[in-house]
């Protein structure tokens, strides 16, 4: 085999691109029997949806994979957690289609940034355009009494790790025993998004107003 200097080899970039293309073609030739490689509202486990998105990317590449595939995928900030027997997974899908070569007229397509919460142990899921709504639906499922929990005082709402013992002390004094468990939320008097992992118990900080929850 003739040796060539890779630095000066003509067409090296093209050759590498062809190799990536060949790899994708090899994936495309492998039958896929998992979750759809498209937006779906059917129930699938988080592992099935993540495997499908991985498959899509190895077949079609990472470029613009989120807006082109419209598939469910992980958010940057959410990490899966559990509350009692329930699992909490938050996935998102971008269905705001701007692709000239796509035709979604034959299927229900919301054309919005979608949120999905999944509880795998119960095969439960909920989908909405509203992130706060899916988070509340998940808490209705996993801890139906969450709306009756006392609101954490503003002075105890802090991400400072040094505050955590005081926050846990307040929960120990004010929460019913069945809500003093890992993954349980706290309530905060404010507007805006519900934020995962801001409860010292590992669950959400849920934004509530005097009138009720925010949407
Ligand atoms: Zn559940
Ligand atoms: Zn599309």
CSV table of N, CA, C and O in Angstrom, one decimal, residues 35-54 56-57 65-66 69-75 89-95 110 112-118 125-129 134:
chain,number,residue,atom,x,y,z
A,35,UNK,N,-39.0,2.7,18.9
A,35,UNK,CA,-39.9,3.8,18.9
A,35,UNK,C,-39.8,4.5,17.5
A,35,UNK,O,-38.7,4.5,16.9
A,36,UNK,N,-40.8,5.2,17.1
A,36,UNK,CA,-40.8,5.9,15.8
A,36,UNK,C,-39.6,6.9,15.7
A,36,UNK,O,-39.4,7.6,16.7
A,37,UNK,N,-39.0,7.1,14.5
A,37,UNK,CA,-38.0,8.1,14.4
A,37,UNK,C,-38.7,9.4,13.9
A,37,UNK,O,-38.3,10.0,12.9
A,38,UNK,N,-39.6,9.8,14.7
A,38,UNK,CA,-40.5,11.0,14.4
A,38,UNK,C,-41.2,11.4,15.7
A,38,UNK,O,-41.1,10.7,16.7
A,39,UNK,N,-41.9,12.5,15.7
A,39,UNK,CA,-42.7,12.9,16.8
A,39,UNK,C,-43.8,11.9,17.1
A,39,UNK,O,-44.5,11.4,16.1
A,40,UNK,N,-44.0,11.5,18.3
A,40,UNK,CA,-45.1,10.6,18.7
A,40,UNK,C,-45.7,11.0,20.0
A,40,UNK,O,-45.0,11.5,20.9
A,41,UNK,N,-47.0,10.7,20.1
A,41,UNK,CA,-47.7,10.9,21.4
A,41,UNK,C,-48.0,9.6,22.1
A,41,UNK,O,-48.6,9.6,23.2
A,42,UNK,N,-47.6,8.5,21.5
A,42,UNK,CA,-47.8,7.2,22.1
A,42,UNK,C,-46.8,7.0,23.3
A,42,UNK,O,-45.8,7.7,23.4
A,43,UNK,N,-47.2,6.1,24.2
A,43,UNK,CA,-46.3,5.9,25.4
A,43,UNK,C,-45.2,5.0,25.0
A,43,UNK,O,-45.3,3.9,24.4
A,44,UNK,N,-44.0,5.5,25.3
A,44,UNK,CA,-42.7,4.7,25.2
A,44,UNK,C,-41.9,5.0,26.5
A,44,UNK,O,-42.1,6.1,27.1
A,45,UNK,N,-41.1,4.0,26.9
A,45,UNK,CA,-40.3,4.3,28.0
A,45,UNK,C,-39.2,5.3,27.7
A,45,UNK,O,-38.9,5.5,26.5
A,46,UNK,N,-38.6,6.0,28.7
A,46,UNK,CA,-37.5,6.9,28.4
A,46,UNK,C,-36.4,6.3,27.6
A,46,UNK,O,-35.9,6.8,26.7
A,47,UNK,N,-36.1,5.0,28.0
A,47,UNK,CA,-35.0,4.3,27.3
A,47,UNK,C,-35.3,4.1,25.8
A,47,UNK,O,-34.4,4.2,24.9
A,48,UNK,N,-36.6,3.8,25.5
A,48,UNK,CA,-37.0,3.6,24.1
A,48,UNK,C,-36.9,4.9,23.3
A,48,UNK,O,-36.5,4.9,22.2
A,49,UNK,N,-37.3,6.0,23.9
A,49,UNK,CA,-37.3,7.3,23.2
A,49,UNK,C,-35.9,7.7,23.0
A,49,UNK,O,-35.5,8.3,22.0
A,50,UNK,N,-35.0,7.5,24.1
A,50,UNK,CA,-33.6,7.9,23.9
A,50,UNK,C,-32.9,7.1,22.9
A,50,UNK,O,-32.1,7.6,22.1
A,51,UNK,N,-33.2,5.8,22.8
A,51,UNK,CA,-32.6,4.9,21.8
A,51,UNK,C,-33.0,5.3,20.4
A,51,UNK,O,-32.2,5.3,19.5
A,52,UNK,N,-34.3,5.7,20.3
A,52,UNK,CA,-34.8,6.1,19.0
A,52,UNK,C,-34.0,7.4,18.5
A,52,UNK,O,-33.6,7.5,17.4
A,53,UNK,N,-33.9,8.3,19.4
A,53,UNK,CA,-33.2,9.6,19.1
A,53,UNK,C,-31.7,9.3,18.7
A,53,UNK,O,-31.2,9.9,17.8
A,54,UNK,N,-31.1,8.4,19.5
A,54,UNK,CA,-29.7,8.0,19.2
A,54,UNK,C,-29.6,7.4,17.8
A,54,UNK,O,-28.7,7.6,17.0
A,56,UNK,N,-31.7,7.9,15.3
A,56,UNK,CA,-31.9,8.9,14.3
A,56,UNK,C,-30.6,9.7,14.0
A,56,UNK,O,-30.2,9.9,12.8
A,57,UNK,N,-29.9,10.0,15.1
A,57,UNK,CA,-28.7,10.8,14.9
A,57,UNK,C,-27.6,10.0,14.2
A,57,UNK,O,-26.8,10.5,13.5
A,65,UNK,N,-30.6,18.0,14.2
A,65,UNK,CA,-31.3,16.8,14.5
A,65,UNK,C,-32.6,17.1,15.3
A,65,UNK,O,-33.6,16.4,15.2
A,66,UNK,N,-32.5,18.1,16.2
A,66,UNK,CA,-33.7,18.4,17.0
A,66,UNK,C,-34.9,19.0,16.2
A,66,UNK,O,-36.0,18.4,16.3
A,69,UNK,N,-35.9,16.2,13.3
A,69,UNK,CA,-36.5,14.9,13.6
A,69,UNK,C,-37.8,15.1,14.4
A,69,UNK,O,-38.7,14.3,14.3
A,70,UNK,N,-38.0,16.3,15.1
A,70,UNK,CA,-39.1,16.5,15.9
A,70,UNK,C,-39.3,15.5,17.1
A,70,UNK,O,-40.4,15.3,17.6
A,71,UNK,N,-38.2,14.8,17.4
A,71,UNK,CA,-38.3,13.7,18.3
A,71,UNK,C,-38.0,14.1,19.8
A,71,UNK,O,-37.4,15.1,20.0
A,72,UNK,N,-38.5,13.2,20.7
A,72,UNK,CA,-38.3,13.5,22.1
A,72,UNK,C,-36.9,13.3,22.5
A,72,UNK,O,-36.2,12.4,22.0
A,73,UNK,N,-36.4,14.3,23.3
A,73,UNK,CA,-35.0,14.2,23.7
A,73,UNK,C,-34.9,14.9,25.1
A,73,UNK,O,-35.8,15.6,25.6
A,74,UNK,N,-33.7,14.7,25.7
A,74,UNK,CA,-33.5,15.2,27.1
A,74,UNK,C,-33.3,16.7,27.0
A,74,UNK,O,-32.8,17.3,26.0
A,75,UNK,N,-33.7,17.4,28.1
A,75,UNK,CA,-33.4,18.8,28.3
A,75,UNK,C,-32.0,18.9,28.8
A,75,UNK,O,-31.4,18.0,29.3
A,89,UNK,N,-39.2,11.7,34.6
A,89,UNK,CA,-38.3,12.0,33.4
A,89,UNK,C,-39.0,13.1,32.6
A,89,UNK,O,-40.2,12.9,32.3
A,90,UNK,N,-38.3,14.1,32.3
A,90,UNK,CA,-38.8,15.2,31.5
A,90,UNK,C,-38.1,15.3,30.2
A,90,UNK,O,-36.9,15.4,30.1
A,91,UNK,N,-38.9,15.1,29.1
A,91,UNK,CA,-38.4,15.2,27.8
A,91,UNK,C,-39.0,16.3,27.0
A,91,UNK,O,-40.2,16.7,27.3
A,92,UNK,N,-38.4,16.8,26.0
A,92,UNK,CA,-38.9,17.8,25.1
A,92,UNK,C,-38.8,17.4,23.7
A,92,UNK,O,-38.0,16.6,23.3
A,93,UNK,N,-39.7,18.1,22.8
A,93,UNK,CA,-39.7,17.8,21.4
A,93,UNK,C,-40.0,19.1,20.7
A,93,UNK,O,-41.0,19.8,21.1
A,94,UNK,N,-39.3,19.5,19.7
A,94,UNK,CA,-39.6,20.7,18.9
A,94,UNK,C,-40.3,20.4,17.7
A,94,UNK,O,-39.8,19.8,16.7
A,95,UNK,N,-41.6,20.7,17.7
A,95,UNK,CA,-42.5,20.4,16.5
A,95,UNK,C,-42.8,21.7,15.7
A,95,UNK,O,-43.8,21.7,15.0
A,110,UNK,N,-48.6,19.5,16.6
A,110,UNK,CA,-48.9,20.7,17.4
A,110,UNK,C,-48.1,21.9,16.9
A,110,UNK,O,-48.5,23.1,17.3
A,112,UNK,N,-45.4,23.2,18.0
A,112,UNK,CA,-45.0,24.0,19.2
A,112,UNK,C,-43.8,23.2,19.9
A,112,UNK,O,-43.5,22.1,19.5
A,113,UNK,N,-43.2,23.9,20.9
A,113,UNK,CA,-42.2,23.3,21.7
A,113,UNK,C,-42.9,22.5,22.7
A,113,UNK,O,-43.6,23.0,23.6
A,114,UNK,N,-42.8,21.1,22.7
A,114,UNK,CA,-43.6,20.2,23.5
A,114,UNK,C,-42.9,19.7,24.7
A,114,UNK,O,-41.6,19.5,24.6
A,115,UNK,N,-43.6,19.4,25.8
A,115,UNK,CA,-43.0,18.8,27.0
A,115,UNK,C,-43.7,17.5,27.3
A,115,UNK,O,-44.9,17.4,27.1
A,116,UNK,N,-43.0,16.6,27.8
A,116,UNK,CA,-43.5,15.3,28.2
A,116,UNK,C,-42.9,14.9,29.5
A,116,UNK,O,-41.7,14.9,29.7
A,117,UNK,N,-43.8,14.4,30.5
A,117,UNK,CA,-43.3,13.8,31.7
A,117,UNK,C,-43.7,12.3,31.7
A,117,UNK,O,-44.8,12.0,31.3
A,118,UNK,N,-42.7,11.5,32.1
A,118,UNK,CA,-42.9,10.0,32.1
A,118,UNK,C,-42.7,9.5,33.4
A,118,UNK,O,-41.7,9.8,34.1
A,125,UNK,N,-47.7,8.8,31.3
A,125,UNK,CA,-47.0,9.9,30.7
A,125,UNK,C,-48.1,11.0,30.4
A,125,UNK,O,-49.3,10.8,30.4
A,126,UNK,N,-47.6,12.2,30.3
A,126,UNK,CA,-48.4,13.4,30.1
A,126,UNK,C,-47.7,14.3,29.1
A,126,UNK,O,-46.5,14.6,29.3
A,127,UNK,N,-48.4,14.9,28.1
A,127,UNK,CA,-47.8,15.7,27.1
A,127,UNK,C,-48.5,17.0,27.0
A,127,UNK,O,-49.8,17.0,27.1
A,128,UNK,N,-47.8,18.2,27.0
A,128,UNK,CA,-48.5,19.5,26.8
A,128,UNK,C,-47.5,20.5,26.2
A,128,UNK,O,-46.3,20.3,26.3
A,129,UNK,N,-48.1,21.6,25.7
A,129,UNK,CA,-47.2,22.7,25.3
A,129,UNK,C,-46.7,23.4,26.5
A,129,UNK,O,-45.7,24.2,26.4
A,134,UNK,N,-47.2,20.0,32.6
A,134,UNK,CA,-46.8,18.6,32.7
A,134,UNK,C,-46.2,18.3,34.0
A,134,UNK,O,-46.4,17.2,34.6
